Coordinates of C-alpha atoms in Angstrom, one line a residue:
M1 CA -24.0 141.7 180.0
D2 CA -22.6 143.7 182.6
W3 CA -22.4 141.7 185.2
K4 CA -22.7 145.1 188.3
S5 CA -26.0 146.0 188.0
L6 CA -28.4 143.9 188.5
P7 CA -27.4 143.9 192.1
A8 CA -27.9 148.1 191.3
F9 CA -31.2 147.6 190.2
L10 CA -32.8 145.5 192.6
A11 CA -31.1 148.1 195.4
V12 CA -33.1 150.1 193.7
A13 CA -36.0 148.2 193.2
R14 CA -36.3 147.4 197.0
N15 CA -35.5 150.2 198.3
G16 CA -36.9 152.7 195.6
S17 CA -35.2 155.5 195.8
L18 CA -31.3 155.8 194.4
R19 CA -30.5 157.3 197.3
A20 CA -32.3 154.2 200.1
A21 CA -30.0 152.2 197.5
A22 CA -26.8 153.3 198.1
E23 CA -26.6 152.8 202.0
Q24 CA -27.5 149.6 201.3
T25 CA -24.6 149.2 199.2
G26 CA -22.2 151.0 200.3
G27 CA -21.8 152.1 197.3
T28 CA -22.8 156.2 195.6
H29 CA -26.1 157.9 193.9
A30 CA -24.3 158.1 191.2
T31 CA -23.0 154.4 190.8
L32 CA -26.0 152.9 190.9
R33 CA -27.3 155.6 188.7
R34 CA -25.0 154.9 186.2
Q35 CA -25.5 151.4 186.6
I36 CA -28.9 151.5 185.8
E37 CA -28.3 153.6 182.8
A38 CA -26.1 151.0 181.2
L39 CA -28.6 148.6 181.8
E40 CA -31.7 150.3 180.6
A41 CA -29.4 150.9 177.8
Q42 CA -28.3 146.7 176.7
L43 CA -32.1 146.5 177.3
G44 CA -33.1 149.4 175.0
A45 CA -35.5 150.0 177.4
Q46 CA -36.7 151.9 180.8
L47 CA -36.4 149.8 183.8
F48 CA -37.6 152.9 186.4
R49 CA -40.7 155.3 186.5
R50 CA -40.1 158.3 188.7
G51 CA -43.0 159.3 190.6
A52 CA -43.7 161.6 193.8
D53 CA -42.9 158.2 196.1
G54 CA -40.1 157.7 193.9
L55 CA -39.0 155.3 191.7
S56 CA -41.3 153.0 191.1
L57 CA -40.8 149.5 188.3
T58 CA -42.4 150.4 184.6
A59 CA -43.6 147.5 183.2
A60 CA -40.2 146.4 181.5
G61 CA -38.9 146.2 184.7
Q62 CA -41.7 144.5 187.2
R63 CA -41.0 141.5 183.7
L64 CA -36.9 141.9 185.3
L65 CA -37.0 141.4 188.4
P66 CA -37.6 137.8 188.7
Q67 CA -35.2 137.5 186.8
A68 CA -32.8 138.5 188.6
L69 CA -34.3 137.5 191.8
D70 CA -33.5 133.9 190.6
A71 CA -30.1 134.7 189.6
E72 CA -28.7 136.3 192.5
A73 CA -30.3 133.7 194.1
A74 CA -28.4 131.6 192.2
M75 CA -25.2 133.3 192.0
L76 CA -25.9 133.5 196.3
K77 CA -25.6 129.3 196.2
G78 CA -22.4 129.4 194.6
F79 CA -20.9 131.4 196.7
N80 CA -22.1 129.1 199.9
A81 CA -21.5 125.7 198.4
V82 CA -17.8 127.6 197.5
K83 CA -17.6 128.7 200.6
G84 CA -18.6 124.9 202.7
L85 CA -15.4 123.5 201.0
D86 CA -13.5 125.1 204.3
R87 CA -13.1 122.6 206.5
E88 CA -10.8 124.7 208.4
A89 CA -10.9 125.5 211.7
S90 CA -9.3 129.8 209.7
G91 CA -11.0 131.9 208.5
R92 CA -13.6 134.6 208.7
I93 CA -17.3 134.4 209.8
R94 CA -19.4 137.8 209.7
L95 CA -21.4 137.7 212.8
S96 CA -24.7 140.0 213.4
A97 CA -26.3 141.4 216.4
D98 CA -28.1 144.0 218.0
P99 CA -25.6 146.4 220.2
M100 CA -27.7 146.1 223.2
T101 CA -26.2 142.6 223.3
A102 CA -23.0 143.2 221.7
H103 CA -21.8 145.2 224.3
Y104 CA -22.7 144.0 227.3
L105 CA -22.5 140.3 226.5
L106 CA -21.1 139.3 223.7
A107 CA -17.5 140.4 224.3
P108 CA -15.9 138.3 227.1
V109 CA -17.7 134.8 225.1
L110 CA -16.2 136.3 221.6
A111 CA -12.7 137.2 223.1
D112 CA -12.8 133.3 224.6
F113 CA -13.2 131.9 221.7
A114 CA -10.1 133.6 220.4
A115 CA -8.4 132.8 222.5
L116 CA -8.7 129.1 221.4
Y117 CA -9.2 129.7 217.8
P118 CA -6.4 132.2 216.8
E119 CA -6.9 131.4 213.1
I120 CA -11.0 132.1 213.4
E121 CA -11.5 136.2 213.3
I122 CA -15.2 137.9 213.5
E123 CA -16.3 140.2 211.9
L124 CA -18.9 142.1 214.0
R125 CA -21.9 144.3 212.8
L126 CA -23.7 145.5 215.2
A127 CA -27.1 147.7 214.0
Y128 CA -30.8 147.2 215.4
K129 CA -32.4 146.6 211.6
L130 CA -31.9 141.8 211.3
D131 CA -29.6 141.4 208.4
S132 CA -30.7 139.2 205.4
I133 CA -28.8 135.7 205.7
A134 CA -30.7 134.8 202.1
R135 CA -29.0 137.8 200.6
N136 CA -25.7 136.4 201.9
E137 CA -25.5 140.1 203.7
T138 CA -24.3 137.9 207.2
D139 CA -23.3 134.3 207.9
V140 CA -24.3 134.4 211.7
S141 CA -27.4 136.5 213.0
I142 CA -28.7 137.1 216.9
R143 CA -32.4 138.0 216.7
H144 CA -35.2 138.5 219.4
A145 CA -38.0 137.9 217.8
A146 CA -41.3 136.0 218.4
A147 CA -40.4 134.2 215.1
I148 CA -37.9 133.9 212.3
E149 CA -39.1 134.8 208.3
D150 CA -35.9 135.1 207.3
D151 CA -34.3 131.5 204.6
A152 CA -32.2 130.4 206.8
V153 CA -31.5 127.6 210.2
G154 CA -30.6 127.7 213.4
R155 CA -31.2 127.1 216.5
K156 CA -34.4 128.7 219.5
L157 CA -32.3 129.3 222.9
F158 CA -35.2 130.6 225.4
P159 CA -37.5 133.2 225.7
L160 CA -36.6 136.7 226.4
S161 CA -38.0 138.9 228.3
I162 CA -38.9 142.4 228.8
G163 CA -39.8 144.4 231.5
V164 CA -40.9 147.3 233.4
V165 CA -37.2 148.6 234.7
A166 CA -36.0 151.0 236.5
S167 CA -33.2 151.8 239.6
R168 CA -33.5 151.0 242.8
D169 CA -33.2 154.9 243.9
Y170 CA -35.4 155.9 241.9
I171 CA -38.4 153.1 242.9
D172 CA -37.5 153.6 245.9
R173 CA -37.7 157.3 245.7
A174 CA -40.8 157.0 243.2
L175 CA -43.1 154.6 243.4
P176 CA -44.0 154.6 247.5
G177 CA -46.1 158.1 246.2
A178 CA -47.6 156.7 243.0
G179 CA -51.4 157.4 242.1
R180 CA -52.8 153.9 241.3
K181 CA -52.7 153.4 237.5
G182 CA -48.9 155.3 237.7
Q183 CA -50.1 158.6 238.1
G184 CA -46.6 160.8 239.6
L185 CA -43.9 158.2 237.6
S186 CA -42.4 158.6 235.0
W187 CA -42.2 156.3 231.5
I188 CA -39.3 157.1 229.1
G189 CA -40.0 157.0 225.8
Y190 CA -39.3 155.5 222.4
G191 CA -40.9 157.8 220.5
D192 CA -44.2 157.2 217.9
V193 CA -44.1 153.6 218.9
P194 CA -47.6 151.8 218.4
E195 CA -46.2 149.2 220.2
L196 CA -45.1 150.7 222.7
A197 CA -48.1 152.7 223.7
S198 CA -50.1 149.2 223.2
M199 CA -48.1 148.1 226.2
I200 CA -48.3 150.6 227.9
G201 CA -51.6 150.7 228.1
A202 CA -51.7 147.5 229.2
S203 CA -48.9 147.8 232.2
A204 CA -49.3 148.6 235.9
F205 CA -48.1 151.5 235.7
P206 CA -51.0 153.2 232.7
E207 CA -51.5 156.7 233.5
A208 CA -47.7 157.5 234.4
R209 CA -46.8 159.9 232.1
I210 CA -44.4 160.2 228.7
R211 CA -41.6 162.3 229.6
H212 CA -39.0 161.9 227.5
S213 CA -38.2 160.4 224.2
V214 CA -35.6 158.3 223.4
P215 CA -35.4 155.9 219.8
D216 CA -31.9 154.5 221.3
P217 CA -32.6 151.1 223.9
E218 CA -29.1 151.8 224.8
M219 CA -29.4 155.4 225.8
Q220 CA -32.5 154.5 227.1
L221 CA -30.1 152.2 230.1
H222 CA -28.3 155.1 231.3
L223 CA -30.7 156.9 231.5
V224 CA -32.9 154.0 233.6
R225 CA -29.5 153.7 235.1
A226 CA -29.3 157.8 235.7
G227 CA -32.9 157.6 237.7
A228 CA -35.0 159.3 235.2
G229 CA -37.6 157.4 234.4
M230 CA -39.2 153.8 234.0
T231 CA -38.7 152.3 230.7
F232 CA -39.3 148.3 229.4
L233 CA -35.9 146.3 228.5
A234 CA -35.1 142.7 228.2
T235 CA -34.1 142.3 231.9
W236 CA -30.9 140.2 231.9
V237 CA -30.0 143.9 232.0
T238 CA -30.1 143.6 235.8
S239 CA -28.2 141.1 236.2
V240 CA -25.6 143.3 234.4
F241 CA -25.7 146.9 236.8
P242 CA -27.0 145.6 239.9
E243 CA -28.3 149.9 240.3
L244 CA -31.5 148.4 238.4
Q245 CA -33.7 145.7 239.6
R246 CA -37.7 144.9 237.9
V247 CA -40.5 147.4 238.8
P248 CA -42.6 145.6 241.7
G249 CA -46.4 144.5 240.5
T250 CA -45.5 144.6 236.9
E251 CA -45.3 141.7 234.2
L252 CA -42.9 140.2 231.8
D253 CA -43.4 139.9 228.5
Q254 CA -42.2 136.6 226.8
R255 CA -43.3 136.8 223.5
R256 CA -39.6 137.2 222.4
A257 CA -37.1 134.6 222.1
T258 CA -33.5 134.2 221.7
W259 CA -32.2 132.8 217.9
V260 CA -29.1 131.9 216.6
L261 CA -29.3 131.7 212.7
L262 CA -27.2 130.8 209.6
H263 CA -27.4 130.1 206.2
G264 CA -28.4 126.9 206.2
E265 CA -25.4 126.1 203.2
L266 CA -22.7 127.0 206.2
R267 CA -23.3 124.0 208.5
R268 CA -20.9 121.9 206.8
V269 CA -17.8 124.4 206.9
R270 CA -15.7 123.5 210.6
R271 CA -15.2 127.3 211.0
V272 CA -19.4 128.3 211.5
R273 CA -20.5 125.7 213.3
L274 CA -17.6 125.7 215.7
F275 CA -18.7 128.8 216.3
V276 CA -22.5 129.1 216.6
D277 CA -21.8 125.7 218.4
Y278 CA -19.6 128.2 221.5
L279 CA -22.0 131.2 221.1
C280 CA -25.3 129.3 221.4
D281 CA -23.7 127.0 224.5
A282 CA -22.1 130.7 225.6
L283 CA -25.5 132.1 226.4
L284 CA -27.5 129.0 227.4
E285 CA -25.4 129.3 230.6
R286 CA -26.9 132.7 230.7
R287 CA -30.2 131.5 230.7
A288 CA -31.6 132.6 233.6
A289 CA -30.4 136.6 232.6
F290 CA -32.8 136.4 229.7
L291 CA -35.2 134.7 231.8
G292 CA -35.4 137.5 233.9
P293 CA -36.1 137.4 237.9

């Protein structure tokens, strides 16, 4: 069997379309189609059926799926077992983190670690979408979440405080004339996000106007710094940007925590163990900023 066809089959099964599967795997639409067609020819069965909502598994595809998942898990376990043979403080570590944390907190941490261990290379992936540790998409991940569902081990460091943040200038200018429920104030929104609507409704300013729709948190940060309104951000931003502060009269949301995660098979890899220990210590030094004023 052409084993390259199995990852293509799993990617299409997970994403429901050739285009989305190609984006996930870094391949092309045409290459994935050829691999699926080749696998169907080898098996003598149609694996996907095209419908209005994309590609869905046929009965044959549904029979193949659990076997393909088992094969994928076995291969990943083998890869990680081989990685575990590396006892030297050298080689590459793949780290995933959200862009906000990376841009404003991680750069000095990674630079100091690189100076201590010049033979270790960091491959940093920045995305708000979570990379899967179980599927070998990353080695180490920094996550801010209420709970972790991925098949991984790691450390829960401390709560992450989310608060209503605005510039000091905006607060001095807009808050004194605002209504009791926020009339006259402006929210910077994330778009059609039910969780945000719920947070605004439960806040001290439920009747403030949502004037902007900005789905990118970093752009929200810059708009808040420029005095365009207020929004929900991790309150560590006030320790990085002194022109920002938590809006008076608002509460902190600490339902999420900051985690450092890795695959269980990598705990015995020396370079990964060194990096995770260093990373956790560096983040714990910034605990006060994460907890918020």
